[in-house]
XYZ file of C-alpha atoms in Angstrom:
629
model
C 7.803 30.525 -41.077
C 9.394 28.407 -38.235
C 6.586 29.121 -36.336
C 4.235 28.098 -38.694
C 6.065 24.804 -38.741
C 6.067 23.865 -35.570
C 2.640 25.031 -34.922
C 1.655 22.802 -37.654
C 3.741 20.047 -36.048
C 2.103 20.472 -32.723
C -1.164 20.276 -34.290
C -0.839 17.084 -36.198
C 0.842 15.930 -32.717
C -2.217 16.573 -30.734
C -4.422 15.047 -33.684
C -2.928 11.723 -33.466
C -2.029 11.578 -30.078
C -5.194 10.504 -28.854
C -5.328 7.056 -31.361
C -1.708 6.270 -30.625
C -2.116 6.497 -26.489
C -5.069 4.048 -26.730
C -3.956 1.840 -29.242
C -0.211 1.621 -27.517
C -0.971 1.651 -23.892
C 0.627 5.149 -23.318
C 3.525 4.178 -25.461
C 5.156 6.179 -28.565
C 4.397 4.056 -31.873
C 6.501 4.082 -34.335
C 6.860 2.100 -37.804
C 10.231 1.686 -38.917
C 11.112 3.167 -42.399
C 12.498 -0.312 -44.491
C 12.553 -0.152 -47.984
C 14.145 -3.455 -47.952
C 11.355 -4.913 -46.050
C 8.792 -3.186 -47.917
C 10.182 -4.564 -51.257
C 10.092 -7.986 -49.964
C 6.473 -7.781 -48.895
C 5.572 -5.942 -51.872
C 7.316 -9.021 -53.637
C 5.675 -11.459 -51.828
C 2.341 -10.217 -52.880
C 3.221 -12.262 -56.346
C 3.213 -15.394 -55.182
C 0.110 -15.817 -56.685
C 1.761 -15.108 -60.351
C 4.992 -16.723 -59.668
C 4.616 -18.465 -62.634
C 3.729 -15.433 -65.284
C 6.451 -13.628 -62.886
C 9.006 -16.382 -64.029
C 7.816 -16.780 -67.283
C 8.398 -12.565 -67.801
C 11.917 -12.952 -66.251
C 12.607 -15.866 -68.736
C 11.598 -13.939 -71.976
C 13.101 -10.739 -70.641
C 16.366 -12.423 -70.251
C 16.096 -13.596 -73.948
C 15.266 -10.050 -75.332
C 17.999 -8.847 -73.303
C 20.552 -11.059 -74.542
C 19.070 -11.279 -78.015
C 19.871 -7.281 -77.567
C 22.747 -7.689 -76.818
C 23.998 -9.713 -79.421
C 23.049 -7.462 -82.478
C 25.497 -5.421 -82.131
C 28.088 -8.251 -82.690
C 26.890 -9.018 -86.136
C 27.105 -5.348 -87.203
C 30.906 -5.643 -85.812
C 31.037 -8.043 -88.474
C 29.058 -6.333 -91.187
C 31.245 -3.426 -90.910
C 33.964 -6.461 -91.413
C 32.492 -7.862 -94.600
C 31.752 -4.230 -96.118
C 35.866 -3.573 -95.996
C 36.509 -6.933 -97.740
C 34.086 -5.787 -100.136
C 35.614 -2.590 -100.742
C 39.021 -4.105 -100.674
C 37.892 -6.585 -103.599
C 36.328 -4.389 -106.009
C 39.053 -1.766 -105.033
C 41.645 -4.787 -106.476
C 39.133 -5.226 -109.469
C 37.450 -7.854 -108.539
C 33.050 -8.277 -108.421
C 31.272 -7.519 -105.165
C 29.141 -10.732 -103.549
C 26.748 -8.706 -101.340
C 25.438 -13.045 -100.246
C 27.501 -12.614 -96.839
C 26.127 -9.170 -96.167
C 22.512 -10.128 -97.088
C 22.912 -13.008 -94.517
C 24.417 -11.116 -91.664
C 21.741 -8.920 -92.043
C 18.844 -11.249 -92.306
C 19.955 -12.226 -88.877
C 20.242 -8.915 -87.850
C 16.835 -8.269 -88.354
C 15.366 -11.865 -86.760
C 17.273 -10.895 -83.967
C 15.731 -7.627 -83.101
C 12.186 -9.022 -84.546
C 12.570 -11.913 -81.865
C 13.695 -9.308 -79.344
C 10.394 -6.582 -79.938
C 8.006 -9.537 -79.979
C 9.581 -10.574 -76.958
C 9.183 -7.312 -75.381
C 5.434 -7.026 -76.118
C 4.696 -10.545 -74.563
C 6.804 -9.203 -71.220
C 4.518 -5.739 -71.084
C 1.331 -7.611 -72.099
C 1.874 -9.781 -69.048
C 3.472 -7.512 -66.636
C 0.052 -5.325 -67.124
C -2.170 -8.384 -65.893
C 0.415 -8.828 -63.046
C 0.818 -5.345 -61.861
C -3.397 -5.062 -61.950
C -3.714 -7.892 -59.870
C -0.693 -6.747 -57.464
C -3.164 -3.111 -57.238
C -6.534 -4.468 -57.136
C -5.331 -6.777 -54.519
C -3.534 -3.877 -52.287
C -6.973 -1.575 -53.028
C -8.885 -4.780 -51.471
C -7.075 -4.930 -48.735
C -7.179 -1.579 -47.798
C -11.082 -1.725 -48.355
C -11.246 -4.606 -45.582
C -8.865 -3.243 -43.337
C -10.909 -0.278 -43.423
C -13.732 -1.687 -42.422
C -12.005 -3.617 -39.444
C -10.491 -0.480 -37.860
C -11.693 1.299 -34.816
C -13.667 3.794 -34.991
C -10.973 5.837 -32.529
C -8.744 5.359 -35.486
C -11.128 7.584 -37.860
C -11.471 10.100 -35.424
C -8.157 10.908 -35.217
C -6.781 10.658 -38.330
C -6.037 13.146 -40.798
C -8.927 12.038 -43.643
C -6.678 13.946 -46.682
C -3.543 11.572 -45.668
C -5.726 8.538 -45.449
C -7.286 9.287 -48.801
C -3.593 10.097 -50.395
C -2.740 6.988 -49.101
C -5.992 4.975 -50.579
C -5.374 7.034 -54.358
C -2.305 8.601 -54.838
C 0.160 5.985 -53.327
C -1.766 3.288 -54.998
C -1.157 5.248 -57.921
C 2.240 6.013 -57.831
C 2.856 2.072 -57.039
C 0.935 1.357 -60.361
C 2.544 3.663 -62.357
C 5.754 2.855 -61.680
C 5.957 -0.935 -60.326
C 5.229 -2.741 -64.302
C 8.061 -0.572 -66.310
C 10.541 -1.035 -63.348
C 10.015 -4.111 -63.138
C 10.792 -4.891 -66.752
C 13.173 -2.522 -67.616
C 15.217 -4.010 -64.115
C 15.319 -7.573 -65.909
C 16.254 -6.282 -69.298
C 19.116 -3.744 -67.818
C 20.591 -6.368 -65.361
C 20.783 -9.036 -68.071
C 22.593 -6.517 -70.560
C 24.950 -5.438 -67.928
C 26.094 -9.240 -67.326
C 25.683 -10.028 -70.986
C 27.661 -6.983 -72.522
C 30.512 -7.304 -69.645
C 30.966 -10.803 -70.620
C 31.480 -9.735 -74.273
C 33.328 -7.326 -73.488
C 35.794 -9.302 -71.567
C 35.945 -12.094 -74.391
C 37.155 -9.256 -77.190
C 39.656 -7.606 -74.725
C 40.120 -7.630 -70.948
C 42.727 -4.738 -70.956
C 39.729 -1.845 -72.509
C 37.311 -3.994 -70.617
C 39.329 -2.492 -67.585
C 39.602 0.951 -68.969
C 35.574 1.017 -69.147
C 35.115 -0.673 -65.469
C 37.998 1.808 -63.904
C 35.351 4.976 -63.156
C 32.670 2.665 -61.833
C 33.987 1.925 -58.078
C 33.557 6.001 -57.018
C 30.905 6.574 -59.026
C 29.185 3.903 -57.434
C 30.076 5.161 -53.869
C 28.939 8.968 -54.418
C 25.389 6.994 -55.989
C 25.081 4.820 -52.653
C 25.309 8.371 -50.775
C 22.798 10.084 -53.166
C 20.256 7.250 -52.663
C 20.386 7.273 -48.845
C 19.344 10.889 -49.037
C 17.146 11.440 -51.920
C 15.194 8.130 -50.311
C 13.930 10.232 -47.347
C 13.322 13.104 -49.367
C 10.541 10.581 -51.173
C 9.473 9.626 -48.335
C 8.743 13.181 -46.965
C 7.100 13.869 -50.348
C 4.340 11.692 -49.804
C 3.780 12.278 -46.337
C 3.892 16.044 -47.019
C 1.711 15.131 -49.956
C -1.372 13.369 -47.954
C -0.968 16.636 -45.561
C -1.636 18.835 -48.598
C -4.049 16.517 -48.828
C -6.115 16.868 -45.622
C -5.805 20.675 -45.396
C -7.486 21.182 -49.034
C -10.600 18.797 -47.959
C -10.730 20.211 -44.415
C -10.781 23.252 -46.403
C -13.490 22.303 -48.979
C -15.844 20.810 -46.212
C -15.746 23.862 -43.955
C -15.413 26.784 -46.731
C -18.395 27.687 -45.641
C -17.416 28.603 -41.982
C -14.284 29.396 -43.553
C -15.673 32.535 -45.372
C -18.389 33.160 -42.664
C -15.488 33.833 -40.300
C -13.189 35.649 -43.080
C -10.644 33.155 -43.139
C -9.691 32.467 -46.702
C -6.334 34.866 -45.849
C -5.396 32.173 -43.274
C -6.032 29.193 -45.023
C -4.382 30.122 -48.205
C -1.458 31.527 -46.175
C -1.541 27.457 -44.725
C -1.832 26.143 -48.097
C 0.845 28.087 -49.563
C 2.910 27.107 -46.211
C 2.155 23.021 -46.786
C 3.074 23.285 -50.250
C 6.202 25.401 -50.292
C 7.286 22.475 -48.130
C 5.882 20.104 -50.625
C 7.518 21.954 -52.986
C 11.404 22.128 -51.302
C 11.161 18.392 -50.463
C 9.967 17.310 -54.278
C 12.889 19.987 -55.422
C 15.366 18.135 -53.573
C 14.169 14.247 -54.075
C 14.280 15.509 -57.814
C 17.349 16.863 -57.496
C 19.504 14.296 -55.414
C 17.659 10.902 -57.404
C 18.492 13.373 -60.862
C 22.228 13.499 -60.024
C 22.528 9.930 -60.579
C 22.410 10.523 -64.523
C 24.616 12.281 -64.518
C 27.368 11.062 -62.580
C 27.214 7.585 -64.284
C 27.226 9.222 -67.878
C 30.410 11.196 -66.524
C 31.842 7.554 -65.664
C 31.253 6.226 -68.902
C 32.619 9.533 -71.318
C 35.847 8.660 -68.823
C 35.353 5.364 -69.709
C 34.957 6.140 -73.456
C 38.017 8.398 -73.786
C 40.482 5.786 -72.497
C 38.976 2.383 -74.695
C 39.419 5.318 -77.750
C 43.075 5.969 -76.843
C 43.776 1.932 -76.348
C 41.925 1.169 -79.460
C 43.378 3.679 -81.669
C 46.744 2.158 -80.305
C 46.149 -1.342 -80.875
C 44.475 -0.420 -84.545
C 48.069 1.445 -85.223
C 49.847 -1.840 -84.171
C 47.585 -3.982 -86.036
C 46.399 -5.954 -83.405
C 42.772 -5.172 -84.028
C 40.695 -4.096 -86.945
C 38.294 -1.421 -87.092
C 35.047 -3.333 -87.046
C 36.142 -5.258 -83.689
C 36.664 -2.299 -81.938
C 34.264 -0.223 -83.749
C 32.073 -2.646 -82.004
C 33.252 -2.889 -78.252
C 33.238 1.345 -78.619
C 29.638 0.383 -79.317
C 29.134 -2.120 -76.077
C 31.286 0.097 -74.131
C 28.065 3.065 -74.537
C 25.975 -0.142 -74.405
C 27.641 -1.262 -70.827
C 27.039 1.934 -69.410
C 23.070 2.050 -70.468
C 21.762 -0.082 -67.830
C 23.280 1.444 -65.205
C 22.144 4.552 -66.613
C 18.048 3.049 -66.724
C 19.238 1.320 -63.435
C 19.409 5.135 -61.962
C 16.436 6.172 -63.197
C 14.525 2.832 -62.052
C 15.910 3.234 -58.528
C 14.529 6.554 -58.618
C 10.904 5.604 -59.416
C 11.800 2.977 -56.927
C 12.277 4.735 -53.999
C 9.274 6.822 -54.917
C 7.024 3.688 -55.203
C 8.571 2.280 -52.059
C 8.113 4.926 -49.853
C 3.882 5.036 -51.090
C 3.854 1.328 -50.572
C 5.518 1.660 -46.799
C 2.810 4.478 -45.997
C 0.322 1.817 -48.053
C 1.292 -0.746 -45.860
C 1.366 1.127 -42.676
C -2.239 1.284 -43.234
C -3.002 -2.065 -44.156
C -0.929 -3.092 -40.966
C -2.865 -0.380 -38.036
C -4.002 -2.479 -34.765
C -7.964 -3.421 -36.180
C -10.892 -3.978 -33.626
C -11.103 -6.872 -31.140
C -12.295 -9.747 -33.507
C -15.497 -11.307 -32.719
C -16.037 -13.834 -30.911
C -19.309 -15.353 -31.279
C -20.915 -17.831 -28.610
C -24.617 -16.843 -29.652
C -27.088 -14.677 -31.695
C -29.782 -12.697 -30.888
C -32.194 -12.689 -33.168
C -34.924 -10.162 -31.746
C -33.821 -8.310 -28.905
C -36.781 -7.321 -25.947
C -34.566 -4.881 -25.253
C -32.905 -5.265 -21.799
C -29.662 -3.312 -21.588
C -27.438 -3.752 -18.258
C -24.258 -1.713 -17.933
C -22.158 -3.176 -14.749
C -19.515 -0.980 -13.879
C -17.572 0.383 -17.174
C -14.512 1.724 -17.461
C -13.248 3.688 -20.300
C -10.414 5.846 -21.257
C -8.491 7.393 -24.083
C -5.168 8.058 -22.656
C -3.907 5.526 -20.170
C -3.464 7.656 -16.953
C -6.903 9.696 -17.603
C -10.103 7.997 -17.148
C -13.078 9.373 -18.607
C -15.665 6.548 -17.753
C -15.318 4.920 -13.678
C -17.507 2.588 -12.875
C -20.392 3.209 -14.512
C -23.289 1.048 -14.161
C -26.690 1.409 -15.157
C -29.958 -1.079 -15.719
C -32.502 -0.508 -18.371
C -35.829 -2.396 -18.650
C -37.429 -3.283 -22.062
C -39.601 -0.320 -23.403
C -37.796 2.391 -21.234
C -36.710 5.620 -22.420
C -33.344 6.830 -20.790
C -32.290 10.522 -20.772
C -28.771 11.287 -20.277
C -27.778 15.128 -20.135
C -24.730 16.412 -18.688
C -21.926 19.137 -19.235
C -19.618 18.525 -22.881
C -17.212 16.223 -22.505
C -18.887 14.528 -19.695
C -18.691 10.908 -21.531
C -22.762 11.082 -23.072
C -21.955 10.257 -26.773
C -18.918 8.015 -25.765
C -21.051 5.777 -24.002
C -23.428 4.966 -27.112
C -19.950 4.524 -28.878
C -19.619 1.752 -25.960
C -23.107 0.332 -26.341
C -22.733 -0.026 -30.149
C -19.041 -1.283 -29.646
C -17.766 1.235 -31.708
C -14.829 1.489 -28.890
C -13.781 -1.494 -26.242
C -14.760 -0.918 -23.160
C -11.552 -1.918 -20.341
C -13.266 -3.076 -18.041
C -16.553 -4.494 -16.898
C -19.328 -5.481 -18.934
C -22.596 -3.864 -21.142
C -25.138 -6.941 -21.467
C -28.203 -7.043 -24.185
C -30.858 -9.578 -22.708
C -28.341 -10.819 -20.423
C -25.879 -11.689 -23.396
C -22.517 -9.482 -23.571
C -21.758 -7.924 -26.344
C -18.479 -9.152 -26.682
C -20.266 -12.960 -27.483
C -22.086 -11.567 -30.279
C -21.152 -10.661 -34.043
C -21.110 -6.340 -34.173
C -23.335 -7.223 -36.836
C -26.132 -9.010 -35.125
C -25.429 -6.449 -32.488
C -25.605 -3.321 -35.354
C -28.942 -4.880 -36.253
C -30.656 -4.569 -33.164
C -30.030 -1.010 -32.743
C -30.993 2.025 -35.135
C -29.215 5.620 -34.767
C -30.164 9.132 -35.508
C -27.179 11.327 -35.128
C -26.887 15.093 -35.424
C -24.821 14.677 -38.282
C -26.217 13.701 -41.424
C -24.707 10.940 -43.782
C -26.064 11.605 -47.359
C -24.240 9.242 -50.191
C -25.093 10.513 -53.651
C -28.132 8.515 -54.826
C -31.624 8.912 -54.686
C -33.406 10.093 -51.989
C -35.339 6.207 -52.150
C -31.858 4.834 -51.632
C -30.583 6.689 -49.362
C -33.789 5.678 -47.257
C -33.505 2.021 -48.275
C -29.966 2.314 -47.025
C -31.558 1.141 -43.351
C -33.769 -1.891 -44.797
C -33.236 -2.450 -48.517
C -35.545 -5.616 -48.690
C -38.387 -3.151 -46.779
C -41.580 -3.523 -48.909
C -43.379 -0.239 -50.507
C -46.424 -0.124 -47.763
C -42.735 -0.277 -45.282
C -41.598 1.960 -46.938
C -44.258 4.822 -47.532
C -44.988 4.214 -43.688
C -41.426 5.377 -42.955
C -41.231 8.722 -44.576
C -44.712 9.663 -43.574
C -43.583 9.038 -40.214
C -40.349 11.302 -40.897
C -42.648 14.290 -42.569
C -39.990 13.094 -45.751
C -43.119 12.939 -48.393
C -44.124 16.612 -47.284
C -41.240 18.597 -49.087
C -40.004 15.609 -51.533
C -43.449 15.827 -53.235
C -42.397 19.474 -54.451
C -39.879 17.602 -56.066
C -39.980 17.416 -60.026
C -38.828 13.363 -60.028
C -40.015 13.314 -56.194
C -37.992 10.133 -54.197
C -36.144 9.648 -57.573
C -34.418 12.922 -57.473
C -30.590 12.089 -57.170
C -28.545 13.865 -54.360
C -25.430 15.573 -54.299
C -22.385 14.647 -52.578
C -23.448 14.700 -48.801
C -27.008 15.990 -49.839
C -25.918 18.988 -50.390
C -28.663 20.389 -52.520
C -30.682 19.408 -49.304
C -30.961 21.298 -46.780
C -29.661 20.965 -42.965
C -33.259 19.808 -41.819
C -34.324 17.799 -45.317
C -31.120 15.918 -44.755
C -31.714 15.296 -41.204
C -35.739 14.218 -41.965
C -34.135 11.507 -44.213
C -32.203 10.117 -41.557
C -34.781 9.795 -39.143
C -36.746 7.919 -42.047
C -33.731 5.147 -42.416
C -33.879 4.556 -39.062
C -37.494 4.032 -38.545
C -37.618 2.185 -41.877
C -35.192 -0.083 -40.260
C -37.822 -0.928 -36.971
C -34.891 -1.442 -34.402
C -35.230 -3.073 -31.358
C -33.317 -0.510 -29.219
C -33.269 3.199 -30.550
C -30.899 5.934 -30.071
C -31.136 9.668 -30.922
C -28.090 12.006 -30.564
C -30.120 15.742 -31.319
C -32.054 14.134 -33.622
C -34.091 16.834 -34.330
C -31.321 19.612 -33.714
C -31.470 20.865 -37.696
C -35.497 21.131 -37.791
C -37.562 23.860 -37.478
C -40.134 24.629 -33.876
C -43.037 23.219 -35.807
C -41.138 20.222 -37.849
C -39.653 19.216 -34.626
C -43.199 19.369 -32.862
C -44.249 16.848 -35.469
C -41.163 15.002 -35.192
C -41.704 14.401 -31.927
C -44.954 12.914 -32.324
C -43.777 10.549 -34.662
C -41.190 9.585 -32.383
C -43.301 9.213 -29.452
C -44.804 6.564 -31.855
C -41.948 4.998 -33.215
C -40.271 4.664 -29.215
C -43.806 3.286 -27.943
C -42.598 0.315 -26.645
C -39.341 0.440 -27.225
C -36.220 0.827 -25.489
C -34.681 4.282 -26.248
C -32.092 6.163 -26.046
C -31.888 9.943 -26.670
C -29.373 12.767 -26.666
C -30.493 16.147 -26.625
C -29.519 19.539 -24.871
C -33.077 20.873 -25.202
C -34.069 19.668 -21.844
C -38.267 20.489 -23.215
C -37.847 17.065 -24.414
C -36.918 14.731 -21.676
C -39.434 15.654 -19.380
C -41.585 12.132 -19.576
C -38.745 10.084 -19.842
C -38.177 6.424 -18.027
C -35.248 7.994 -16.487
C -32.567 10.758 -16.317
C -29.118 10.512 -15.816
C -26.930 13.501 -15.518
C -23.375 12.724 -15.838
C -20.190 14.423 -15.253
C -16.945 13.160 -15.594
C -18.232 9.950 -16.652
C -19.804 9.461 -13.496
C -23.806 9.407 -12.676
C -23.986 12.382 -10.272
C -27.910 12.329 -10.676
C -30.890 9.976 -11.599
C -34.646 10.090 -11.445
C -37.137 11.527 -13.398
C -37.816 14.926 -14.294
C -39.782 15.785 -10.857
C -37.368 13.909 -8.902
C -34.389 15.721 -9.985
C -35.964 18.773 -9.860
C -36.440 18.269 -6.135
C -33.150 17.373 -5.853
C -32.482 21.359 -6.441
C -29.005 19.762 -7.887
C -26.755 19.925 -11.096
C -30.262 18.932 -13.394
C -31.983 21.786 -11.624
C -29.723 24.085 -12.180
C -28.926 23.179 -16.212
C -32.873 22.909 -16.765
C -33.682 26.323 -14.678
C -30.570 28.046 -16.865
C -32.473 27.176 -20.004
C -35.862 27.956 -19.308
C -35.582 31.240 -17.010
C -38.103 33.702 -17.582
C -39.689 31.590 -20.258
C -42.901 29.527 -20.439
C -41.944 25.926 -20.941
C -44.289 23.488 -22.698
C -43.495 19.854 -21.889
C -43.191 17.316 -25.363
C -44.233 13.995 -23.470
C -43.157 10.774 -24.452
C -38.870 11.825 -25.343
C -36.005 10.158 -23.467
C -32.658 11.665 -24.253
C -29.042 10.112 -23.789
C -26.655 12.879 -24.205
């Protein structure tokens, strides 16, 4: 089991490791676990409803107090019904005027109190949306203003725990706590003070337990709060390993895995399930321990009452009524208990929340110009790029592209092919040096004016459930129908959607999954040339198509790249044979570059990879296909 653990330690380690060394500089990151803070912030994010905020503390105080002063009158109730008893016991007629009275007030009292009570909850539900809608917004925008480095290395159950359940458990518990806080501080204050006025000597029997009681509770809350903690984080792992698990379960049986990955799950959630036990447990002993105060408590105001009854220094109803206050006293601290425990719980999902909300976003933009049709001049001038601080990936890398070219880059894996389209798109920051459209560096343009000038095909598909006509539309949503129509002819999409029953109408599943690999990836290539960019890139475009679909794919992307700056990335060398220019890079560095005859010449790394592919077979050249790998 140890093992286990640490090997899923390591793992996580190494998953996160990558973000944390970029974003830090090399450094170890670490947020510091503040509930104190957190409930400030959280706190802060009411300014907005300060005034509903007061307004609920206001009438809460009043039902409270209103609360608190019914049992008073039924002191004297209990009063009126002896002298009632003692007069028809002497012969005399019963007036039940004085009793009808006290209880009249009685029930205005509690009537004022309850419709009190729904006001607070009726505007504590507006306030508490608001507080979540506007936490749910902000993580929407952060999200959108994060690296893309930041995606790729995080764990996408935790970050989805964090976006639903925390959120949740904040909502859940952040309106009643907040209420029942009010109501059980003012009772505390109010019933000690009426306490005191009837008689400070029981009013010291009741208080005498509180002082250890409340130093074994300070203990209990120091532990059961990182136990809540844990729970969550534990909770987004459980998280991540049953989507990883639901996206893959297809490799997952191919390989004949399932033994393994349930022997994980149950491993993630017996921890799940020992750190919920013992959050549960330690925030549960709270009860408890403060009812055990207050039956100590109880015993000794019962053993000074009965005296001072025997000496007639007190009648029944008075302290018939402070036994009742004395139960009463020891209620809030009894809901206090349970509301720390909900609490800590909500605390510890809003520190994760805000953790989030507070991650290191993407350089902002600076804008100095716009480009509003690119002719599609792209000069690279000696880039440098790295994840981890101490080991480059990208030195120095320079390269100049004319308008209309088509660039192939091909390489070994790893070699820096698809990190350097993440550099041209901005997707990460480059350190050093400078990547120029039309003479213009990126950096002085908006990502999105720089986002619209290029179009990408990637080798893995991005189907959101829709229709198949809006998943297209999804590059150009204004695009007219002749647009359009021209776009998935050019793709081959209107071949196998016309076998459809409701044809571009027919709604997809979650990641197109009642597509398949090559239908999905046909769609894509539609979007992008629905979108007419003015520089292209292709990462394996055409890697989930069949011989002959790619064949036709290749025409139509011969047409789409006429005259257009392209990039490609591909592996099948068949397809790079007529481009502009090859690169072939290792170790971030260009080790090679000329066209296809040139390299082969060369009798160098190209050679080689291209000769490895194609030995003993019969190659047939696709003309017209630059590839950026």
């Amino acid at each position: 089991m140890k093992n286990k653990e640490r090997a899923f330690a390591q793992n996580k380690k190494r998953n996160t490791e990558k973000y944390s060394q970029y974003r830090t500089g090399g450094q170890e990151h670490q947020k510091p676990k503040n509930f104190k803070s957190t409930a400030k912030r959280l706190l802060r994010m009411l300014k907005n409803d300060r005034i509903a905020v007061t307004f609920v503390v206001i009438i809460g105080a009043v039902s409270a107090f209103l609360s608190v002063l019914g049992p008073k009158y039924l002191g004297d109730i209990m009063d009126l019904i002896n002298e009632q008893v003692a007069v028809k016991l002497s012969g005399g007629s019963i007036n039940l005027g004085k009793i009808s009275s006290v209880l009249l007030t009685i029930f205005l009292i509690y009537l004022i109190s309850g419709i009190c009570t729904f006001v607070i909850h009726f505007i504590m539900a507006g306030v508490t949306q608001r507080l979540i809608t506007d936490l749910r917004g902000r993580i929407n925008k952060k999200l959108s203003r994060l690296p893309l480095l930041y995606f790729d290395n995080s764990n996408k159950g935790d970050l989805l725990s964090r976006v639903t359940n925390d959120i949740d458990n904040i909502n859940n518990t952040f309106q009643n706590s907040f209420v029942h806080s009010v109501n059980a501080i003012v009772t505390f204050f109010g019933v000690l003070f009426i306490m005191l006025w009837y008689n400070r000597v029981m009013t010291a029997a009741a208080l005498s337990p509180l002082p250890f009681g409340a130093l074994i509770a300070l203990g209990v809350l120091s532990v059961s709060k990182r136990y809540f903690r844990k729970q969550w984080q534990v909770t987004g792992d459980i998280n991540g390993h049953i989507e990883e698990m639901f996206t893959g379960h297809n490799i997952v049986k191919a390989f004949g895995r399932e033994k393994q990955a349930i022997e994980e799950f149950e491993e993630i959630n017996e921890e799940l399930y020992e750190v919920s036990r013992k959050a549960q447990f330690y925030s549960g002993f709270l009860g408890p321990l403060i009812n055990f105060a207050n039956n100590l408590g109880y015993v000794l105001i019962c053993m000074i009452g009965g005296y001072l009854i025997i000496n007639g220094g007190y009648n029944i109803g008075a302290i018939t009524v402070f036994m009742f206050y004395s139960k009463l006293f020891m209620q809030p601290l009894v809901d206090m208990s349970n509301i720390v425990n909900e609490l800590q719980s909500s605390l510890a999902s809003a520190e994760r929340v805000f953790e989030l909300v507070d991650e290191e976003e993407e350089v902002p933009d600076t804008v100095k110009t716009t480009i509003e049709k690119s002719a599609g001049s792209v000069e690279i001038e000696n880039i440098c790029f790295s994840y981890k601080k101490d080991v480059p990936l990208i030195e120095n890398f320079s390269l100049d592209v004319k308008p209309g070219q088509l660039i192939a880059i091909v390489g070994p894996t790893g070699a820096g092919k698809t990190t350097l389209v993440n550099l041209l798109m901005r997707f990460y920051e480059i350190q050093s040096g400078s990547i120029k459209i039309d003479g213009i560096d990126i950096r002085d343009i908006s990502r999105k004016n720089l986002h619209n000038i290029f179009s990408m095909v990637l080798q893995d598909t991005w189907l959101f459930k829709g229709s198949i006509r809006d998943n297209i539309l999804y590059g150009h949503e204004n695009a007219t129908e002749e647009e359009f129509e021209n776009a998935v002819r050019t793709a081959r999409v209107d071949r196998f959607v016309s076998t459809f029953p409701d044809g571009f109408d027919t709604v997809l599943e979650e990641d197109g999954e009642n597509l398949s690999a090559g239908q999905r990836q046909l769609i894509t290539i539609a979007r992008a040339v629905l979108k007419n960019p003015d520089i292209l890139i292709l990462d394996e475009a055409t890697s989930n198509v069949d011989t002959r679909t790619e064949l036709q794919i290749q025409k139509a992307m011969n047409a789409l790249m006429k005259g257009r700056t392209s990039f490609v990335i591909a592996h099948r060398l068949s397809t790079i044979r007529e481009a502009d220019m090859i690169l072939f890079v290792d170790d971030g560095k260009i080790t090679e570059k000329g066209t296809h005859e040139q390299l082969l010449e060369k009798n160098g790394d190209y050679a080689e990879l291209y000769y490895s592919q194609f030995a003993g077979r019969r190659v047939t050249p696709i003309p017209g296909v630059t590839v950026l790998d």
